Amino acid sequence: MKPIVSAILFMAIVCAVPAAAHTPLCACYNNGDDTVTCEGGFSDGSSAAGVQMRVEDASGKMLIKGKMDANSEFNFKKPDGTYRVIFDAGEGHVIEIDGKDILE
Amino acid sequence: MKRIIIAATLLSLLLAAPVMAHFQMVYTPQSALAKAGSIDLKLVFTHPFEAGHTMDMGQPEQFFVVHKGKKADLLSTLKPVVWTSLTNSGAAYEASFKLRGMGDNVFCLVPSPYFEKEEDSFIQQITKVVVNTGGFPTDWDAPVGLPAEILPLDKPYALWTGNVFRGVVLSEGKPVPNAKIEVEYLNHAPLMDKNAFAKTAAVEAPQDAFVTMTIKANAAGEFVFGIPRTGWWGFCALGVGPAKAFKGKALSQDAVIWIQARDMK
């Protein structure tokens, strides 16, 4: 009986993260007022709400940490100097966006 | 005798003229973009396979875009232009739109009914085109709620050459059994800077039935079309809208959608 329960539990866990089976997508744009908005999602159309977001400087030092909100968006104040945004939905589902590619 | 021969020749030439379909175009060069940015759109009422006679468009009734379920009115962004076909020129419109973020942008045009003298009736082709950024699907499979509409069952911007495109013909949101659909290939590249069609045709039709292909939807209003070539294809479900008359004359309210296929290479 126990293995079945474990299997069901395991299934439940696997099924609870359906988005992980799909390609992660993230795009950021400069709002023109020194703030940046990033939108996330998965290729099947599912939301990225709750996905870890990080903003790092050139040396990899973390400047801002946060999460995709209920609308699958993440807003932050644009750092001075070189930066990059990391969308981290777990192993194999990480996207890095260079700050210089984030335009209005 | 000579005159009769000339007349007969002329007549046969006239009769041999390909049966071409009117198609409302809402054209932009790329339907699937890696990133958001500004795009240009051209609204032309023409015969796309032959780049033939281009009709004068009147002031459109509606032009808007749906993104993440939100509708933005774009009617005030339209600018009149003159579009040059291979045989004439006609009144058309252009617009510029700044795409933001990721997702589908469903552009919808409800043109003013066009009076077709030859048929003594009006045509109104309600037209959709979907532009996606970043590969994130958001709106392509939701009905906009147009009176006449083709609802895609395959993303109209993510098609390889050789894929099929499937759709459902809707009239006020309900499937139209056995709807008649015309399919036409955009055979002459639109030149965005010149507001004209390129003179060179991509393909030659072996016979008239290949210029405007006519297919039928099944009993559930669904149709399937295998896409044989890269580029833009237009689908027009004829007379499916609820409005049947305009200014005391017959009106054909049609539903148009444009799709873009890409070669695997």
Coordinates of C-alpha atoms in Angstrom, one line a residue:
Chain A
M1 CA 0.0 0.0 0.0
K2 CA 2.8 2.4 1.0
P3 CA 4.5 2.4 -2.5
I4 CA 1.1 3.4 -4.0
V5 CA 0.6 6.3 -1.6
S6 CA 4.2 7.4 -2.4
A7 CA 3.5 7.1 -6.1
I8 CA 0.3 9.1 -5.8
L9 CA 2.1 11.7 -3.7
F10 CA 4.9 11.9 -6.2
M11 CA 2.4 12.2 -9.1
A12 CA 0.6 15.0 -7.2
I13 CA 3.9 16.9 -6.8
V14 CA 4.9 16.4 -10.4
C15 CA 1.4 17.5 -11.6
A16 CA 1.5 20.5 -9.4
V17 CA 4.3 22.0 -11.5
P18 CA 2.9 21.5 -15.0
A19 CA 4.7 24.5 -16.4
A20 CA 8.1 23.0 -15.7
A21 CA 7.6 20.7 -18.7
H22 CA 7.4 23.6 -21.1
T23 CA 9.8 26.3 -22.4
P24 CA 10.1 29.3 -20.0
L25 CA 9.7 32.7 -21.6
C26 CA 10.6 36.1 -20.2
A27 CA 10.7 39.6 -21.7
C28 CA 11.6 42.9 -20.1
Y29 CA 11.1 46.4 -21.2
N30 CA 12.0 49.8 -19.9
N31 CA 9.0 51.8 -18.9
G32 CA 10.8 55.1 -19.7
D33 CA 10.6 56.3 -16.1
D34 CA 13.6 54.4 -14.7
T35 CA 11.6 51.4 -14.0
V36 CA 11.6 48.0 -15.8
T37 CA 8.8 45.6 -16.2
C38 CA 9.5 41.9 -16.9
E39 CA 6.7 39.6 -18.1
G40 CA 7.1 35.8 -17.8
G41 CA 5.2 32.7 -18.8
F42 CA 5.6 29.3 -20.4
S43 CA 5.2 28.2 -24.0
D44 CA 1.8 26.5 -23.3
G45 CA 0.4 29.8 -22.1
S46 CA 0.6 29.1 -18.4
S47 CA 1.5 31.8 -15.9
A48 CA 4.9 32.3 -14.3
A49 CA 3.4 33.7 -11.1
G50 CA 5.7 33.1 -8.2
V51 CA 8.8 32.4 -10.2
Q52 CA 12.0 33.8 -8.5
M53 CA 13.4 36.9 -10.1
R54 CA 16.9 38.4 -9.5
V55 CA 18.6 41.5 -10.7
E56 CA 22.4 41.3 -10.5
D57 CA 25.3 43.6 -11.4
A58 CA 28.2 42.7 -13.7
S59 CA 30.0 40.9 -10.9
G60 CA 27.0 38.7 -10.1
K61 CA 26.2 40.5 -6.9
M62 CA 22.5 40.4 -6.2
L63 CA 20.9 43.9 -6.3
I64 CA 17.2 43.1 -6.2
K65 CA 15.3 39.9 -5.4
G66 CA 11.6 39.2 -6.0
K67 CA 8.9 37.1 -7.5
M68 CA 6.7 37.3 -10.5
D69 CA 3.3 38.6 -9.2
A70 CA -0.2 37.3 -9.9
N71 CA -0.1 38.9 -13.3
S72 CA 3.1 37.1 -14.1
E73 CA 4.9 40.5 -14.0
F74 CA 7.9 41.8 -12.0
N75 CA 8.7 45.5 -11.7
F76 CA 11.9 47.0 -10.4
K77 CA 13.8 50.2 -10.4
K78 CA 16.5 50.2 -13.1
P79 CA 19.9 50.0 -11.4
D80 CA 22.7 52.3 -12.5
G81 CA 25.3 50.7 -14.6
T82 CA 25.5 47.2 -16.0
Y83 CA 22.9 44.7 -14.8
R84 CA 21.1 41.6 -15.8
V85 CA 17.8 40.0 -14.9
I86 CA 17.5 36.4 -14.0
F87 CA 14.2 34.5 -14.3
D88 CA 14.7 31.4 -12.3
A89 CA 12.0 28.7 -12.6
G90 CA 14.3 25.9 -11.5
E91 CA 17.0 23.8 -13.1
G92 CA 16.9 24.0 -16.9
H93 CA 14.3 26.8 -16.7
V94 CA 16.5 29.8 -16.2
I95 CA 16.6 32.8 -18.5
E96 CA 19.1 35.6 -18.3
I97 CA 18.4 38.9 -19.9
D98 CA 21.2 41.5 -20.3
G99 CA 20.2 45.0 -19.1
K100 CA 21.5 46.5 -22.3
D101 CA 18.9 44.6 -24.3
I102 CA 16.1 46.0 -22.1
L103 CA 14.8 49.0 -24.1
E104 CA 11.8 51.2 -24.1
Chain B
M1 CA -15.1 38.5 -90.7
K2 CA -12.0 39.9 -89.1
R3 CA -14.1 41.9 -86.7
I4 CA -16.0 38.8 -85.6
I5 CA -12.7 37.0 -84.9
I6 CA -11.4 40.0 -82.9
A7 CA -14.7 40.2 -81.0
A8 CA -14.6 36.4 -80.4
T9 CA -11.0 36.6 -79.2
L10 CA -11.8 39.5 -76.9
L11 CA -14.8 37.7 -75.5
S12 CA -12.8 34.5 -74.9
L13 CA -10.1 36.6 -73.2
L14 CA -12.7 38.2 -71.0
L15 CA -14.2 34.9 -70.1
A16 CA -10.8 33.4 -69.4
A17 CA -10.0 36.2 -66.9
P18 CA -9.3 34.4 -63.6
V19 CA -12.1 34.4 -61.0
M20 CA -10.5 36.4 -58.3
A21 CA -11.7 37.0 -54.9
H22 CA -11.9 40.2 -53.0
F23 CA -9.7 40.1 -49.9
Q24 CA -9.4 42.6 -47.1
M25 CA -5.8 42.6 -46.1
V26 CA -4.4 43.6 -42.7
Y27 CA -0.8 43.2 -43.5
T28 CA 2.4 43.3 -41.5
P29 CA 5.6 41.6 -42.7
Q30 CA 6.2 39.4 -39.6
S31 CA 3.6 37.7 -37.5
A32 CA 6.0 36.1 -35.0
L33 CA 8.5 38.5 -33.4
A34 CA 11.3 37.6 -31.0
K35 CA 10.8 40.9 -29.2
A36 CA 8.2 43.6 -28.9
G37 CA 8.7 46.8 -30.8
S38 CA 7.0 49.0 -33.4
I39 CA 5.3 47.4 -36.3
D40 CA 3.7 48.8 -39.4
L41 CA 0.3 47.6 -40.7
K42 CA -1.3 48.1 -44.1
L43 CA -5.0 47.8 -44.7
V44 CA -5.7 47.1 -48.3
F45 CA -8.9 45.7 -50.0
T46 CA -7.6 43.9 -53.0
H47 CA -7.1 40.7 -55.0
P48 CA -3.9 39.3 -53.4
F49 CA -3.1 36.4 -55.7
E50 CA -2.9 38.6 -58.9
A51 CA -2.1 41.8 -57.0
G52 CA -5.0 43.0 -59.1
H53 CA -7.7 45.6 -58.9
T54 CA -7.5 47.3 -55.5
M55 CA -10.8 48.7 -54.3
D56 CA -11.2 52.1 -52.5
M57 CA -11.7 51.5 -48.8
G58 CA -14.0 53.9 -46.9
Q59 CA -13.5 55.0 -43.4
P60 CA -13.4 51.8 -41.3
E61 CA -16.1 51.3 -38.7
Q62 CA -13.7 49.7 -36.2
F63 CA -10.0 48.9 -35.9
F64 CA -8.6 47.6 -32.6
V65 CA -6.2 45.2 -31.0
V66 CA -6.8 42.6 -28.3
H67 CA -3.9 41.8 -26.0
K68 CA -4.2 39.7 -22.8
G69 CA -8.0 40.1 -23.1
K70 CA -7.9 43.9 -23.2
K71 CA -9.1 45.8 -26.2
A72 CA -7.4 48.9 -27.4
D73 CA -9.1 51.2 -30.0
L74 CA -6.7 52.0 -32.9
L75 CA -9.2 53.7 -35.2
S76 CA -7.6 57.2 -34.6
T77 CA -4.1 55.8 -35.6
L78 CA -5.2 55.0 -39.1
K79 CA -3.7 57.2 -41.9
P80 CA -5.1 57.2 -45.4
V81 CA -2.7 56.0 -48.2
V82 CA -2.9 55.1 -51.8
W83 CA -2.0 51.5 -52.6
T84 CA -0.8 50.6 -56.1
S85 CA -1.7 47.3 -57.6
L86 CA -0.5 45.9 -60.9
T87 CA -3.6 47.3 -62.6
N88 CA -4.7 50.4 -60.6
S89 CA -4.5 52.2 -57.3
G90 CA -7.0 52.4 -54.5
A91 CA -7.6 54.1 -51.2
A92 CA -6.1 52.2 -48.3
Y93 CA -4.9 52.8 -44.8
E94 CA -1.8 52.3 -42.7
A95 CA -1.0 52.3 -39.0
S96 CA 1.9 52.0 -36.7
F97 CA 1.6 50.2 -33.4
K98 CA 4.0 49.7 -30.6
L99 CA 3.8 46.1 -29.2
R100 CA 4.6 45.7 -25.6
G101 CA 5.9 42.7 -23.6
M102 CA 5.0 39.2 -24.6
G103 CA 1.9 37.6 -26.1
D104 CA -0.6 37.7 -28.9
N105 CA -1.9 40.8 -30.4
V106 CA -5.2 40.2 -32.3
F107 CA -5.7 43.0 -34.8
C108 CA -9.3 43.3 -35.9
L109 CA -10.7 45.5 -38.7
V110 CA -14.4 46.1 -39.4
P111 CA -14.3 48.0 -42.7
S112 CA -17.2 50.0 -44.0
P113 CA -19.3 48.0 -46.5
Y114 CA -17.9 48.3 -50.0
F115 CA -20.4 48.7 -52.9
E116 CA -19.6 46.3 -55.7
K117 CA -21.2 47.7 -58.8
E118 CA -20.8 44.5 -60.9
E119 CA -22.9 42.6 -58.3
D120 CA -25.1 45.5 -57.2
S121 CA -24.4 44.5 -53.6
F122 CA -22.2 45.4 -50.6
I123 CA -19.2 43.4 -49.2
Q124 CA -17.9 43.8 -45.7
Q125 CA -14.9 41.7 -44.8
I126 CA -14.3 41.6 -41.0
T127 CA -10.6 40.8 -40.8
K128 CA -8.3 39.4 -38.1
V129 CA -4.5 39.0 -38.0
V130 CA -2.5 37.8 -35.0
V131 CA 1.0 39.1 -34.2
N132 CA 2.9 37.3 -31.4
T133 CA 5.9 38.5 -29.5
G134 CA 8.3 36.2 -27.5
G135 CA 6.4 33.0 -28.3
F136 CA 4.0 33.4 -25.3
P137 CA 0.5 32.5 -26.3
T138 CA -2.3 34.6 -24.8
D139 CA -5.2 35.5 -27.1
W140 CA -5.0 33.6 -30.4
D141 CA -7.6 30.9 -29.5
A142 CA -10.2 33.1 -27.9
P143 CA -13.1 34.5 -30.0
V144 CA -13.0 38.3 -30.2
G145 CA -16.8 38.4 -30.5
L146 CA -17.0 39.8 -34.0
P147 CA -20.3 39.2 -35.8
A148 CA -18.4 37.1 -38.4
E149 CA -15.2 35.5 -37.3
I150 CA -12.8 32.7 -38.0
L151 CA -11.5 31.2 -34.8
P152 CA -8.1 29.5 -35.3
L153 CA -7.4 26.0 -34.0
D154 CA -3.7 26.4 -34.8
K155 CA -1.6 29.4 -34.0
P156 CA -1.8 31.5 -37.2
Y157 CA 1.7 32.7 -36.6
A158 CA 3.5 29.5 -35.7
L159 CA 3.1 27.4 -38.9
W160 CA 5.7 25.5 -40.8
T161 CA 5.2 25.1 -44.6
G162 CA 3.3 21.8 -44.9
N163 CA 1.5 22.1 -41.6
V164 CA -2.3 22.3 -41.7
F165 CA -4.2 25.3 -40.6
R166 CA -7.5 24.6 -38.9
G167 CA -10.3 27.0 -38.0
V168 CA -13.9 27.3 -37.0
V169 CA -16.2 29.7 -38.9
L170 CA -18.4 31.6 -36.4
S171 CA -21.4 33.8 -36.9
E172 CA -22.2 35.8 -33.7
G173 CA -20.1 33.2 -31.9
K174 CA -21.9 30.1 -33.2
P175 CA -20.3 27.7 -35.7
V176 CA -21.5 27.9 -39.3
P177 CA -22.1 24.4 -40.7
N178 CA -20.8 23.9 -44.3
A179 CA -19.5 27.5 -44.6
K180 CA -18.0 28.3 -48.0
I181 CA -14.4 29.5 -47.6
E182 CA -12.2 31.1 -50.2
V183 CA -8.4 30.7 -49.8
E184 CA -5.9 32.9 -51.5
Y185 CA -2.1 33.1 -51.5
L186 CA -0.4 36.5 -51.1
N187 CA 1.5 36.0 -54.4
H188 CA 3.1 39.4 -54.8
A189 CA 5.1 40.8 -51.9
P190 CA 3.7 44.0 -50.4
L191 CA 6.3 46.8 -50.6
M192 CA 5.9 48.6 -47.3
D193 CA 7.8 51.8 -48.3
K194 CA 6.1 52.1 -51.7
N195 CA 2.6 51.2 -50.7
A196 CA 2.5 48.8 -53.7
F197 CA 2.7 45.2 -54.7
A198 CA 5.9 43.8 -56.1
K199 CA 5.6 43.1 -59.8
T200 CA 7.1 39.7 -59.6
A201 CA 4.7 36.8 -58.7
A202 CA 6.0 34.0 -56.5
V203 CA 4.0 31.3 -58.2
E204 CA 1.9 30.8 -61.3
A205 CA -1.6 29.2 -61.1
P206 CA -2.0 26.3 -63.5
Q207 CA -5.7 27.1 -63.8
D208 CA -8.3 29.5 -62.3
A209 CA -9.4 27.1 -59.6
F210 CA -6.0 27.5 -58.0
V211 CA -6.1 31.4 -57.9
T212 CA -9.0 31.5 -55.4
M213 CA -9.4 28.1 -53.9
T214 CA -12.8 27.3 -52.5
I215 CA -13.1 24.9 -49.6
K216 CA -16.0 24.0 -47.4
A217 CA -16.3 23.8 -43.6
N218 CA -17.7 20.5 -42.2
A219 CA -21.0 20.2 -40.3
A220 CA -19.4 21.6 -37.2
G221 CA -18.1 24.7 -39.1
E222 CA -14.5 23.5 -39.0
F223 CA -12.1 23.5 -41.9
V224 CA -8.6 22.2 -42.5
F225 CA -6.1 23.5 -45.1
G226 CA -2.6 22.1 -45.8
I227 CA -0.2 24.9 -46.4
P228 CA 1.9 24.2 -49.4
R229 CA 4.1 27.3 -49.4
T230 CA 5.9 29.8 -47.2
G231 CA 4.2 33.2 -46.9
W232 CA 0.8 34.7 -46.1
W233 CA -2.5 32.9 -46.8
G234 CA -5.9 34.5 -46.5
F235 CA -9.1 32.7 -45.6
C236 CA -12.5 34.3 -46.2
A237 CA -15.8 32.7 -45.0
L238 CA -18.4 34.1 -47.3
G239 CA -21.6 35.8 -46.1
V240 CA -21.5 34.2 -42.7
G241 CA -22.3 37.4 -40.7
P242 CA -25.8 38.2 -39.4
A243 CA -26.2 41.5 -41.4
K244 CA -27.7 40.6 -44.8
A245 CA -28.6 44.1 -46.2
F246 CA -27.1 47.6 -46.3
K247 CA -28.7 50.7 -47.7
G248 CA -31.5 48.6 -49.2
K249 CA -29.1 46.3 -51.1
A250 CA -27.7 42.8 -50.3
L251 CA -24.7 42.7 -48.0
S252 CA -22.2 39.8 -47.8
Q253 CA -20.6 40.0 -44.3
D254 CA -17.5 37.9 -44.6
A255 CA -15.0 36.7 -42.0
V256 CA -11.3 36.9 -43.0
I257 CA -8.2 35.6 -41.2
W258 CA -4.6 35.8 -42.4
I259 CA -1.9 33.2 -41.5
Q260 CA 1.8 33.1 -42.1
A261 CA 3.8 29.9 -42.8
R262 CA 7.6 29.6 -42.7
D263 CA 9.9 27.1 -44.4
M264 CA 11.9 24.6 -42.2
K265 CA 15.5 25.5 -42.9

